[in-house]
Amino acid sequence: MPTHSDVIDDDAPEANGGGPLPSATLGGEQKRSIEQITLLLFITVPFLALVAAVPLAWGWGVSWLDIGLLVFFYYLGCHGITIGFHRYFTHGSFKAKRPLRIALAIAGSMAVEGPLVRWVADHRKHHKFSDAEGDPHSPWRYGETVPALLKGLWWAHIGWMFDEEQTPQDKYAPDLIKDGAIRTISRQFVLWTALSLLLPPLIGGLVTMSWWGAFTALFWGSLVRVALLHHVTWSINSICHAVGKRPFKSRDRSGNVWWLAVLSCGESWHNLHHADPTSARHGVERGQLDSSARIIRWFERLGWAHDVRWPSRSRIDSRRNDDGNGSRRRTVRADAA
């Protein structure tokens, strides 16, 4: 999909005859106060639910229905982000049939992490300046001392989202803006957010035929789920750029954090990702779970995805750091998803 660099997708339909690109979000390039207040609410309310989850589960218990709703909608949104927003729309790790393209855009939007085009623009800018001046969310922004790093971790995890200056979408995501359907989905972020939050209580209420069932489904399947997914995603920006093993060559401080792999759907094998951004698979070593790569493989076998950028053994080895004795650690079969 990309024809230059490792982040730009030029495979979208042309639109607007070369004139000024229409907006793909309801806000402009400046984040208004109302947007900042709304963002604060969407961060704090689910987080408070997450904090309350353990004592509530201990005192009242949690039903299998609520757990099922949490897990289903968590991994729907998480894979929408990892496969859709990240590997497909940002990096062009594969090409997708039109229905899959639309489905991935909607699934990612239901993660409640912001409009599609804004998300992609921010991430492409991150890769252009990764851990250097211009990176929207580097934990090394304030320096390398412990106090500076702690401040930087907060910035990379949450603080950067409140910055009034927004990444110019027409510069970093013009291909997506030119696609009318994708532009519309991006502008309808409020709709997908409402759908994401209301579906669990609707299902919970109908299954139990009670308002209590709807309430507990809202608590676990909507609020706790959104908070958990948010902080796992944000941990890729913060934790995975501060700690972790770095077996591959990259110009930044991205690291592999194994204990986030399952919850992040393979995104926490972050060092390989920054060493080879267009790779459809991030976990390339034996035992590195990457559910996003597995699902992309299924899409490929079903004929829904094609031209998948699976990493070859030689490509992986060429990006590997030498050990102290100059040898290279053995890699698994590169194309195994």
Coordinates of C-alpha atoms in Angstrom, one line a residue, residues 9 59 76 83 93-94 156 177 198 232 235 253 262 266 297 314 318:
D9 CA -0.9 5.1 2.2
G59 CA -18.2 -7.6 47.1
L76 CA -13.2 -6.1 18.9
I83 CA -5.1 -4.3 12.6
S93 CA 0.9 -3.6 6.0
F94 CA -1.6 -5.2 3.7
A156 CA 3.4 10.1 26.6
I177 CA -9.3 12.4 3.8
L198 CA -24.6 1.5 24.5
V232 CA -3.1 -0.6 27.4
S235 CA 1.2 2.1 27.5
R253 CA 14.1 3.8 22.2
V262 CA -1.9 -10.5 25.0
G266 CA 0.8 -8.1 19.8
R297 CA -3.4 -14.2 8.1
S314 CA 16.5 -12.2 5.7
S318 CA 19.1 -7.5 8.6

